[in-house]
mmCIF file of C-alpha atoms and ligand atoms in Angstrom:
data_model
loop_
_atom_site.group_PDB
_atom_site.id
_atom_site.type_symbol
_atom_site.label_atom_id
_atom_site.label_comp_id
_atom_site.label_asym_id
_atom_site.label_seq_id
_atom_site.Cartn_x
_atom_site.Cartn_y
_atom_site.Cartn_z
ATOM 1 C CA UNK A 99 -14.358 31.740 -21.257
ATOM 2 C CA UNK A 100 -15.250 31.351 -24.908
ATOM 3 C CA UNK A 101 -14.669 27.705 -25.025
ATOM 4 C CA UNK A 102 -14.573 25.356 -22.033
ATOM 5 C CA UNK A 103 -13.747 21.765 -22.712
ATOM 6 C CA UNK A 104 -12.954 18.822 -20.624
ATOM 7 C CA UNK A 105 -10.258 16.568 -21.964
ATOM 8 C CA UNK A 106 -11.429 12.969 -22.535
ATOM 9 C CA UNK A 107 -11.459 11.167 -19.134
ATOM 10 C CA UNK A 108 -9.592 14.020 -17.462
ATOM 11 C CA UNK A 109 -10.284 14.297 -13.768
ATOM 12 C CA UNK A 110 -7.266 16.127 -12.590
ATOM 13 C CA UNK A 111 -6.629 18.737 -15.280
ATOM 14 C CA UNK A 112 -9.064 21.220 -16.906
ATOM 15 C CA UNK A 113 -8.638 22.773 -20.337
ATOM 16 C CA UNK A 114 -10.228 25.947 -21.523
ATOM 17 C CA UNK A 115 -9.746 28.370 -24.332
ATOM 18 C CA UNK A 116 -10.357 32.085 -23.887
ATOM 19 C CA UNK A 117 -10.034 33.605 -27.366
ATOM 20 C CA UNK A 118 -6.376 32.987 -28.238
ATOM 21 C CA UNK A 119 -5.273 31.896 -24.815
ATOM 22 C CA UNK A 120 -5.325 28.268 -23.696
ATOM 23 C CA UNK A 121 -5.787 27.867 -19.921
ATOM 24 C CA UNK A 122 -4.653 24.570 -18.371
ATOM 25 C CA UNK A 123 -5.658 24.164 -14.739
ATOM 26 C CA UNK A 124 -4.334 21.543 -12.296
ATOM 27 C CA UNK A 125 -7.485 20.418 -10.594
ATOM 28 C CA UNK A 126 -6.510 18.221 -7.652
ATOM 29 C CA UNK A 127 -6.878 20.836 -4.903
ATOM 30 C CA UNK A 128 -7.811 18.369 -2.111
ATOM 31 C CA UNK A 129 -4.245 17.091 -2.174
ATOM 32 C CA UNK A 130 -2.620 20.409 -3.094
ATOM 33 C CA UNK A 131 -2.338 19.221 -6.753
ATOM 34 C CA UNK A 132 0.015 16.374 -5.888
ATOM 35 C CA UNK A 133 0.997 14.698 -9.158
ATOM 36 C CA UNK A 134 0.091 11.076 -9.768
ATOM 37 C CA UNK A 135 0.763 9.469 -13.149
ATOM 38 C CA UNK A 136 -2.733 10.086 -14.333
ATOM 39 C CA UNK A 137 -2.515 13.806 -13.610
ATOM 40 C CA UNK A 138 0.757 14.022 -15.552
ATOM 41 C CA UNK A 139 -0.665 12.145 -18.519
ATOM 42 C CA UNK A 140 -3.721 14.420 -18.567
ATOM 43 C CA UNK A 141 -1.468 17.429 -18.250
ATOM 44 C CA UNK A 142 0.568 16.337 -21.209
ATOM 45 C CA UNK A 143 -2.588 15.795 -23.195
ATOM 46 C CA UNK A 144 -3.647 19.362 -22.376
ATOM 47 C CA UNK A 145 -0.244 20.778 -23.505
ATOM 48 C CA UNK A 146 -0.502 18.747 -26.677
ATOM 49 C CA UNK A 147 -3.898 20.082 -27.416
ATOM 50 C CA UNK A 148 -2.847 23.658 -26.853
ATOM 51 C CA UNK A 149 0.291 23.147 -28.970
ATOM 52 C CA UNK A 150 -1.723 21.682 -31.855
ATOM 53 C CA UNK A 151 -4.614 24.190 -31.808
ATOM 54 C CA UNK A 152 -3.756 26.913 -34.382
ATOM 55 C CA UNK A 153 -6.110 29.294 -32.606
ATOM 56 C CA UNK A 154 -4.041 29.188 -29.436
ATOM 57 C CA UNK A 155 -1.276 31.805 -29.298
ATOM 58 C CA UNK A 156 -0.339 31.655 -25.598
ATOM 59 C CA UNK A 157 -0.709 28.969 -22.947
ATOM 60 C CA UNK A 158 -1.338 29.564 -19.228
ATOM 61 C CA UNK A 159 -0.685 26.836 -16.629
ATOM 62 C CA UNK A 160 -2.413 27.546 -13.325
ATOM 63 C CA UNK A 161 -3.734 25.510 -10.371
ATOM 64 C CA UNK A 162 -7.012 25.362 -8.490
ATOM 65 C CA UNK A 163 -6.873 25.580 -4.694
ATOM 66 C CA UNK A 164 -4.490 27.133 -2.248
ATOM 67 C CA UNK A 165 -1.377 25.663 -3.738
ATOM 68 C CA UNK A 166 0.197 25.254 -7.099
ATOM 69 C CA UNK A 167 1.585 21.743 -6.495
ATOM 70 C CA UNK A 168 3.030 19.804 -3.536
ATOM 71 C CA UNK A 169 5.050 17.680 -5.892
ATOM 72 C CA UNK A 170 4.916 14.028 -6.905
ATOM 73 C CA UNK A 171 2.264 12.060 -5.147
ATOM 74 C CA UNK A 172 4.378 9.573 -3.180
ATOM 75 C CA UNK A 173 1.316 7.611 -2.138
ATOM 76 C CA UNK A 174 -0.383 7.620 -5.489
ATOM 77 C CA UNK A 175 2.666 6.923 -7.564
ATOM 78 C CA UNK A 176 2.214 3.988 -9.793
ATOM 79 C CA UNK A 177 5.731 3.420 -11.053
ATOM 80 C CA UNK A 178 5.487 -0.198 -9.930
ATOM 81 C CA UNK A 179 2.637 -2.115 -11.374
ATOM 82 C CA UNK A 180 0.835 -4.391 -8.947
ATOM 83 C CA UNK A 181 3.044 -7.240 -7.823
ATOM 84 C CA UNK A 182 5.935 -6.113 -9.865
ATOM 85 C CA UNK A 183 9.407 -5.737 -8.456
ATOM 86 C CA UNK A 184 10.465 -2.108 -8.131
ATOM 87 C CA UNK A 185 13.764 -2.003 -9.970
ATOM 88 C CA UNK A 186 15.982 0.853 -11.032
ATOM 89 C CA UNK A 187 15.137 0.071 -14.656
ATOM 90 C CA UNK A 188 11.406 0.550 -13.836
ATOM 91 C CA UNK A 189 11.988 3.856 -12.015
ATOM 92 C CA UNK A 190 14.291 5.116 -14.733
ATOM 93 C CA UNK A 191 11.888 4.233 -17.486
ATOM 94 C CA UNK A 192 8.838 5.899 -15.766
ATOM 95 C CA UNK A 193 10.733 9.068 -14.731
ATOM 96 C CA UNK A 194 12.425 9.448 -18.076
ATOM 97 C CA UNK A 195 9.073 9.514 -19.774
ATOM 98 C CA UNK A 196 6.875 11.425 -17.288
ATOM 99 C CA UNK A 197 9.169 13.639 -15.285
ATOM 100 C CA UNK A 198 12.049 14.450 -17.624
ATOM 101 C CA UNK A 199 10.396 13.873 -21.014
ATOM 102 C CA UNK A 200 7.150 15.718 -20.372
ATOM 103 C CA UNK A 201 8.903 18.730 -18.869
ATOM 104 C CA UNK A 202 11.327 18.997 -21.768
ATOM 105 C CA UNK A 203 8.560 18.692 -24.326
ATOM 106 C CA UNK A 204 6.442 21.403 -22.582
ATOM 107 C CA UNK A 205 9.530 23.660 -22.552
ATOM 108 C CA UNK A 206 9.839 23.193 -26.280
ATOM 109 C CA UNK A 207 6.251 23.854 -27.303
ATOM 110 C CA UNK A 208 6.714 26.607 -29.895
ATOM 111 C CA UNK A 209 4.304 29.021 -28.234
ATOM 112 C CA UNK A 210 4.763 31.261 -25.220
ATOM 113 C CA UNK A 211 3.628 29.819 -21.878
ATOM 114 C CA UNK A 212 3.034 31.435 -18.559
ATOM 115 C CA UNK A 213 2.779 29.665 -15.160
ATOM 116 C CA UNK A 214 0.701 31.222 -12.416
ATOM 117 C CA UNK A 215 1.926 30.019 -9.104
ATOM 118 C CA UNK A 216 0.317 30.434 -5.649
ATOM 119 C CA UNK A 217 1.050 28.796 -2.337
ATOM 120 C CA UNK A 218 3.638 25.992 -2.307
ATOM 121 C CA UNK A 219 5.487 24.664 -5.275
ATOM 122 C CA UNK A 220 7.541 21.713 -3.976
ATOM 123 C CA UNK A 221 9.982 19.514 -5.870
ATOM 124 C CA UNK A 222 7.964 17.978 -8.682
ATOM 125 C CA UNK A 223 5.950 21.294 -8.702
ATOM 126 C CA UNK A 224 9.096 22.882 -10.155
ATOM 127 C CA UNK A 225 8.912 20.451 -13.069
ATOM 128 C CA UNK A 226 5.586 22.022 -14.028
ATOM 129 C CA UNK A 227 6.426 25.760 -13.786
ATOM 130 C CA UNK A 228 10.069 25.775 -14.885
ATOM 131 C CA UNK A 229 9.299 24.578 -18.454
ATOM 132 C CA UNK A 230 7.025 27.567 -18.834
ATOM 133 C CA UNK A 231 8.557 30.649 -20.475
ATOM 134 C CA UNK A 232 7.304 33.115 -17.873
ATOM 135 C CA UNK A 233 6.280 32.665 -14.239
ATOM 136 C CA UNK A 234 3.965 34.970 -12.396
ATOM 137 C CA UNK A 235 4.029 34.362 -8.644
ATOM 138 C CA UNK A 236 1.414 35.297 -6.042
ATOM 139 C CA UNK A 237 2.936 37.023 -3.000
ATOM 140 C CA UNK A 238 2.357 33.856 -0.950
ATOM 141 C CA UNK A 239 4.244 31.547 -3.344
ATOM 142 C CA UNK A 240 7.127 29.430 -2.032
ATOM 143 C CA UNK A 241 9.416 27.288 -4.051
ATOM 144 C CA UNK A 242 11.473 24.378 -2.727
ATOM 145 C CA UNK A 243 13.179 21.126 -3.543
ATOM 146 C CA UNK A 244 13.625 19.176 -0.258
ATOM 147 C CA UNK A 245 14.336 15.796 -1.787
ATOM 148 C CA UNK A 246 17.970 15.744 -0.472
ATOM 149 C CA UNK A 247 16.087 14.839 2.719
ATOM 150 C CA UNK A 248 14.974 11.733 0.833
ATOM 151 C CA UNK A 249 18.526 10.687 -0.104
ATOM 152 C CA UNK A 250 18.394 12.074 -3.667
ATOM 153 C CA UNK A 251 20.356 15.091 -4.954
ATOM 154 C CA UNK A 252 17.413 16.978 -6.299
ATOM 155 C CA UNK A 253 14.341 16.418 -8.505
ATOM 156 C CA UNK A 254 14.594 14.801 -11.936
ATOM 157 C CA UNK A 255 14.714 18.017 -14.048
ATOM 158 C CA UNK A 256 17.691 19.970 -12.895
ATOM 159 C CA UNK A 257 16.581 23.568 -13.584
ATOM 160 C CA UNK A 258 18.104 24.670 -10.230
ATOM 161 C CA UNK A 259 21.454 25.861 -11.446
ATOM 162 C CA UNK A 260 20.008 27.575 -14.499
ATOM 163 C CA UNK A 261 17.116 29.206 -12.606
ATOM 164 C CA UNK A 262 18.814 30.166 -9.305
ATOM 165 C CA UNK A 263 22.548 30.302 -10.145
ATOM 166 C CA UNK A 264 25.081 27.852 -8.709
ATOM 167 C CA UNK A 265 25.423 29.270 -5.230
ATOM 168 C CA UNK A 266 21.709 29.641 -4.445
ATOM 169 C CA UNK A 267 21.012 26.265 -6.179
ATOM 170 C CA UNK A 268 23.398 24.638 -3.738
ATOM 171 C CA UNK A 269 21.961 26.418 -0.766
ATOM 172 C CA UNK A 270 18.378 25.465 -1.658
ATOM 173 C CA UNK A 271 19.431 21.838 -2.242
ATOM 174 C CA UNK A 272 21.659 21.546 0.805
ATOM 175 C CA UNK A 273 19.062 22.956 3.170
ATOM 176 C CA UNK A 274 15.818 22.009 1.503
ATOM 177 C CA UNK A 275 14.367 25.316 2.603
ATOM 178 C CA UNK A 276 11.800 27.137 0.590
ATOM 179 C CA UNK A 277 12.306 30.347 -1.375
ATOM 180 C CA UNK A 278 9.825 33.161 -1.119
ATOM 181 C CA UNK A 279 8.201 34.765 -4.173
ATOM 182 C CA UNK A 280 10.241 37.926 -3.625
ATOM 183 C CA UNK A 281 13.459 36.033 -3.348
ATOM 184 C CA UNK A 282 12.560 34.150 -6.593
ATOM 185 C CA UNK A 283 11.852 37.438 -8.301
ATOM 186 C CA UNK A 284 15.169 38.910 -7.149
ATOM 187 C CA UNK A 285 17.027 35.940 -8.613
ATOM 188 C CA UNK A 286 15.096 36.215 -11.902
ATOM 189 C CA UNK A 287 13.264 32.855 -11.405
ATOM 190 C CA UNK A 288 9.879 34.595 -11.623
ATOM 191 C CA UNK A 289 8.987 37.546 -13.808
ATOM 192 C CA UNK A 290 6.889 39.364 -11.305
ATOM 193 C CA UNK A 291 5.123 39.034 -7.924
ATOM 194 C CA UNK A 292 1.482 40.072 -7.626
ATOM 195 C CA UNK A 293 -1.081 40.098 -4.792
ATOM 196 C CA UNK A 294 -2.699 36.637 -4.534
ATOM 197 C CA UNK A 295 -6.138 37.977 -5.428
ATOM 198 C CA UNK A 296 -4.750 39.401 -8.690
ATOM 199 C CA UNK A 297 -2.878 36.388 -9.855
ATOM 200 C CA UNK A 298 -5.271 35.167 -12.464
ATOM 201 C CA UNK A 299 -6.265 38.522 -13.880
ATOM 202 C CA UNK A 300 -2.644 39.699 -14.096
ATOM 203 C CA UNK A 301 -1.633 36.441 -15.818
ATOM 204 C CA UNK A 302 -4.470 36.658 -18.270
ATOM 205 C CA UNK A 303 -3.752 40.272 -19.032
ATOM 206 C CA UNK A 304 -0.124 39.427 -19.845
ATOM 207 C CA UNK A 305 -1.153 36.472 -21.991
ATOM 208 C CA UNK A 306 -3.575 38.691 -23.921
ATOM 209 C CA UNK A 307 -0.844 41.257 -24.449
ATOM 210 C CA UNK A 308 1.529 38.613 -25.838
ATOM 211 C CA UNK A 309 -1.254 37.067 -27.957
ATOM 212 C CA UNK A 310 -1.362 40.300 -29.918
ATOM 213 C CA UNK A 311 2.091 39.730 -31.221
ATOM 214 C CA UNK A 312 2.929 37.956 -34.428
ATOM 215 C CA UNK A 313 2.840 34.175 -33.668
ATOM 216 C CA UNK A 314 5.795 33.282 -35.863
ATOM 217 C CA UNK A 315 7.887 36.048 -34.292
ATOM 218 C CA UNK A 316 6.967 34.751 -30.823
ATOM 219 C CA UNK A 317 7.987 31.313 -31.854
ATOM 220 C CA UNK A 318 11.313 32.515 -33.094
ATOM 221 C CA UNK A 319 11.914 34.719 -30.054
ATOM 222 C CA UNK A 320 11.314 31.721 -27.807
ATOM 223 C CA UNK A 321 13.548 29.586 -29.983
ATOM 224 C CA UNK A 322 16.308 32.171 -29.832
ATOM 225 C CA UNK A 323 16.415 32.129 -26.047
ATOM 226 C CA UNK A 324 16.037 28.381 -25.683
ATOM 227 C CA UNK A 325 18.565 27.716 -28.349
ATOM 228 C CA UNK A 326 21.022 29.993 -26.516
ATOM 229 C CA UNK A 327 20.567 27.952 -23.356
ATOM 230 C CA UNK A 328 20.966 24.740 -25.325
ATOM 231 C CA UNK A 329 24.201 25.990 -26.851
ATOM 232 C CA UNK A 330 25.384 26.791 -23.306
ATOM 233 C CA UNK A 331 24.697 23.179 -22.416
ATOM 234 C CA UNK A 332 21.221 23.226 -20.932
ATOM 235 C CA UNK A 333 19.954 20.139 -22.770
ATOM 236 C CA UNK A 334 23.065 18.069 -22.159
ATOM 237 C CA UNK A 335 23.234 19.099 -18.526
ATOM 238 C CA UNK A 336 19.571 18.204 -17.909
ATOM 239 C CA UNK A 337 20.206 14.745 -19.460
ATOM 240 C CA UNK A 338 23.365 14.200 -17.418
ATOM 241 C CA UNK A 339 21.854 15.337 -14.102
ATOM 242 C CA UNK A 340 18.821 13.077 -14.681
ATOM 243 C CA UNK A 341 21.245 10.180 -14.722
ATOM 244 C CA UNK A 342 22.891 11.586 -11.457
ATOM 245 C CA UNK A 343 19.386 11.615 -10.013
ATOM 246 C CA UNK A 344 18.997 7.987 -10.901
ATOM 247 C CA UNK A 345 22.027 6.995 -8.935
ATOM 248 C CA UNK A 346 20.180 8.421 -5.924
ATOM 249 C CA UNK A 347 17.356 6.061 -6.560
ATOM 250 C CA UNK A 348 19.839 3.189 -7.124
ATOM 251 C CA UNK A 349 21.514 3.984 -3.864
ATOM 252 C CA UNK A 350 18.231 4.013 -1.994
ATOM 253 C CA UNK A 351 17.145 0.762 -3.636
ATOM 254 C CA UNK A 352 20.382 -0.895 -2.560
ATOM 255 C CA UNK A 353 20.202 0.488 0.976
ATOM 256 C CA UNK A 354 16.520 0.245 1.720
ATOM 257 C CA UNK A 355 14.883 -1.738 -1.105
ATOM 258 C CA UNK A 356 12.814 1.369 -1.916
ATOM 259 C CA UNK A 357 13.782 4.089 -4.405
ATOM 260 C CA UNK A 358 13.805 6.888 -1.788
ATOM 261 C CA UNK A 359 15.124 7.065 1.730
ATOM 262 C CA UNK A 360 12.156 8.388 3.745
ATOM 263 C CA UNK A 361 13.555 7.936 7.240
ATOM 264 C CA UNK A 362 15.065 11.318 7.800
ATOM 265 C CA UNK A 363 13.561 13.534 10.522
ATOM 266 C CA UNK A 364 14.570 16.707 8.606
ATOM 267 C CA UNK A 365 12.193 15.865 5.839
ATOM 268 C CA UNK A 366 9.287 15.616 8.214
ATOM 269 C CA UNK A 367 10.194 19.011 9.729
ATOM 270 C CA UNK A 368 10.523 20.515 6.232
ATOM 271 C CA UNK A 369 7.236 19.143 5.151
ATOM 272 C CA UNK A 370 5.617 20.398 8.274
ATOM 273 C CA UNK A 371 6.836 23.897 7.466
ATOM 274 C CA UNK A 372 6.022 23.738 3.761
ATOM 275 C CA UNK A 373 3.325 21.258 3.229
ATOM 276 C CA UNK A 374 0.033 22.698 2.525
ATOM 277 C CA UNK A 375 -3.122 22.374 4.611
ATOM 278 C CA UNK A 376 -5.672 20.795 2.303
ATOM 279 C CA UNK A 377 -8.591 22.919 1.107
HETATM 280 ZN ZN1 ZN B 625 13.134 10.278 -9.266
#
């Protein structure tokens, strides 16, 4: 690496620059890169740095450890400040900013980005890789959104229908099961599947290849594709489904006084099958 820098007070995310490629690394491997609010804020700071550095042409998002991300850290979540009542307004505000807002803003960074995914990518993990323009999956990668088990109709950023098509999106949501890397490649959700040991080198090789292209042309190519999706309704649908998601939190709050229903046995079984063993 030509330049290795640590973001100010960043414990959970590393930022490096290798020539014209910014490499952002999730660095909470002891909990399979579960996302607490601090990690998300640090991740957003890393994206902002990469976006604003004129030397950076391509952005890689990768993860240290066995797994890309096990999703939102349900234990470490700090939506409710100490002693404060957990209301739907509080949940909505926190999730609109950090789950929906961050993912949309990463999607719209006017530079190509590539996610490198290994191991599990569960629920909130999808909110980190889906905003990237390209996804390279290791052969052991698995993607899932099991939050229907928690009484909610899917994670906050509804990429499902766009990424998987309506039928597969429904199947994945209805069952909560995980999708293999090969299945994801077949559906066009990932660009390619590579052996785990080659994940980083293959991702960097692709990033370097893209970095040779004219940056303004890359920016316009990305805009062409994203704008086409937006004209088809991507942006409006993402906003609308975020509000549908919030009705799930509202329902759980009214039923259980907590924004998710954690009592279902199926979730435990799913997590047993999908949850990572810590490093
Ligand atoms: Zn939520």
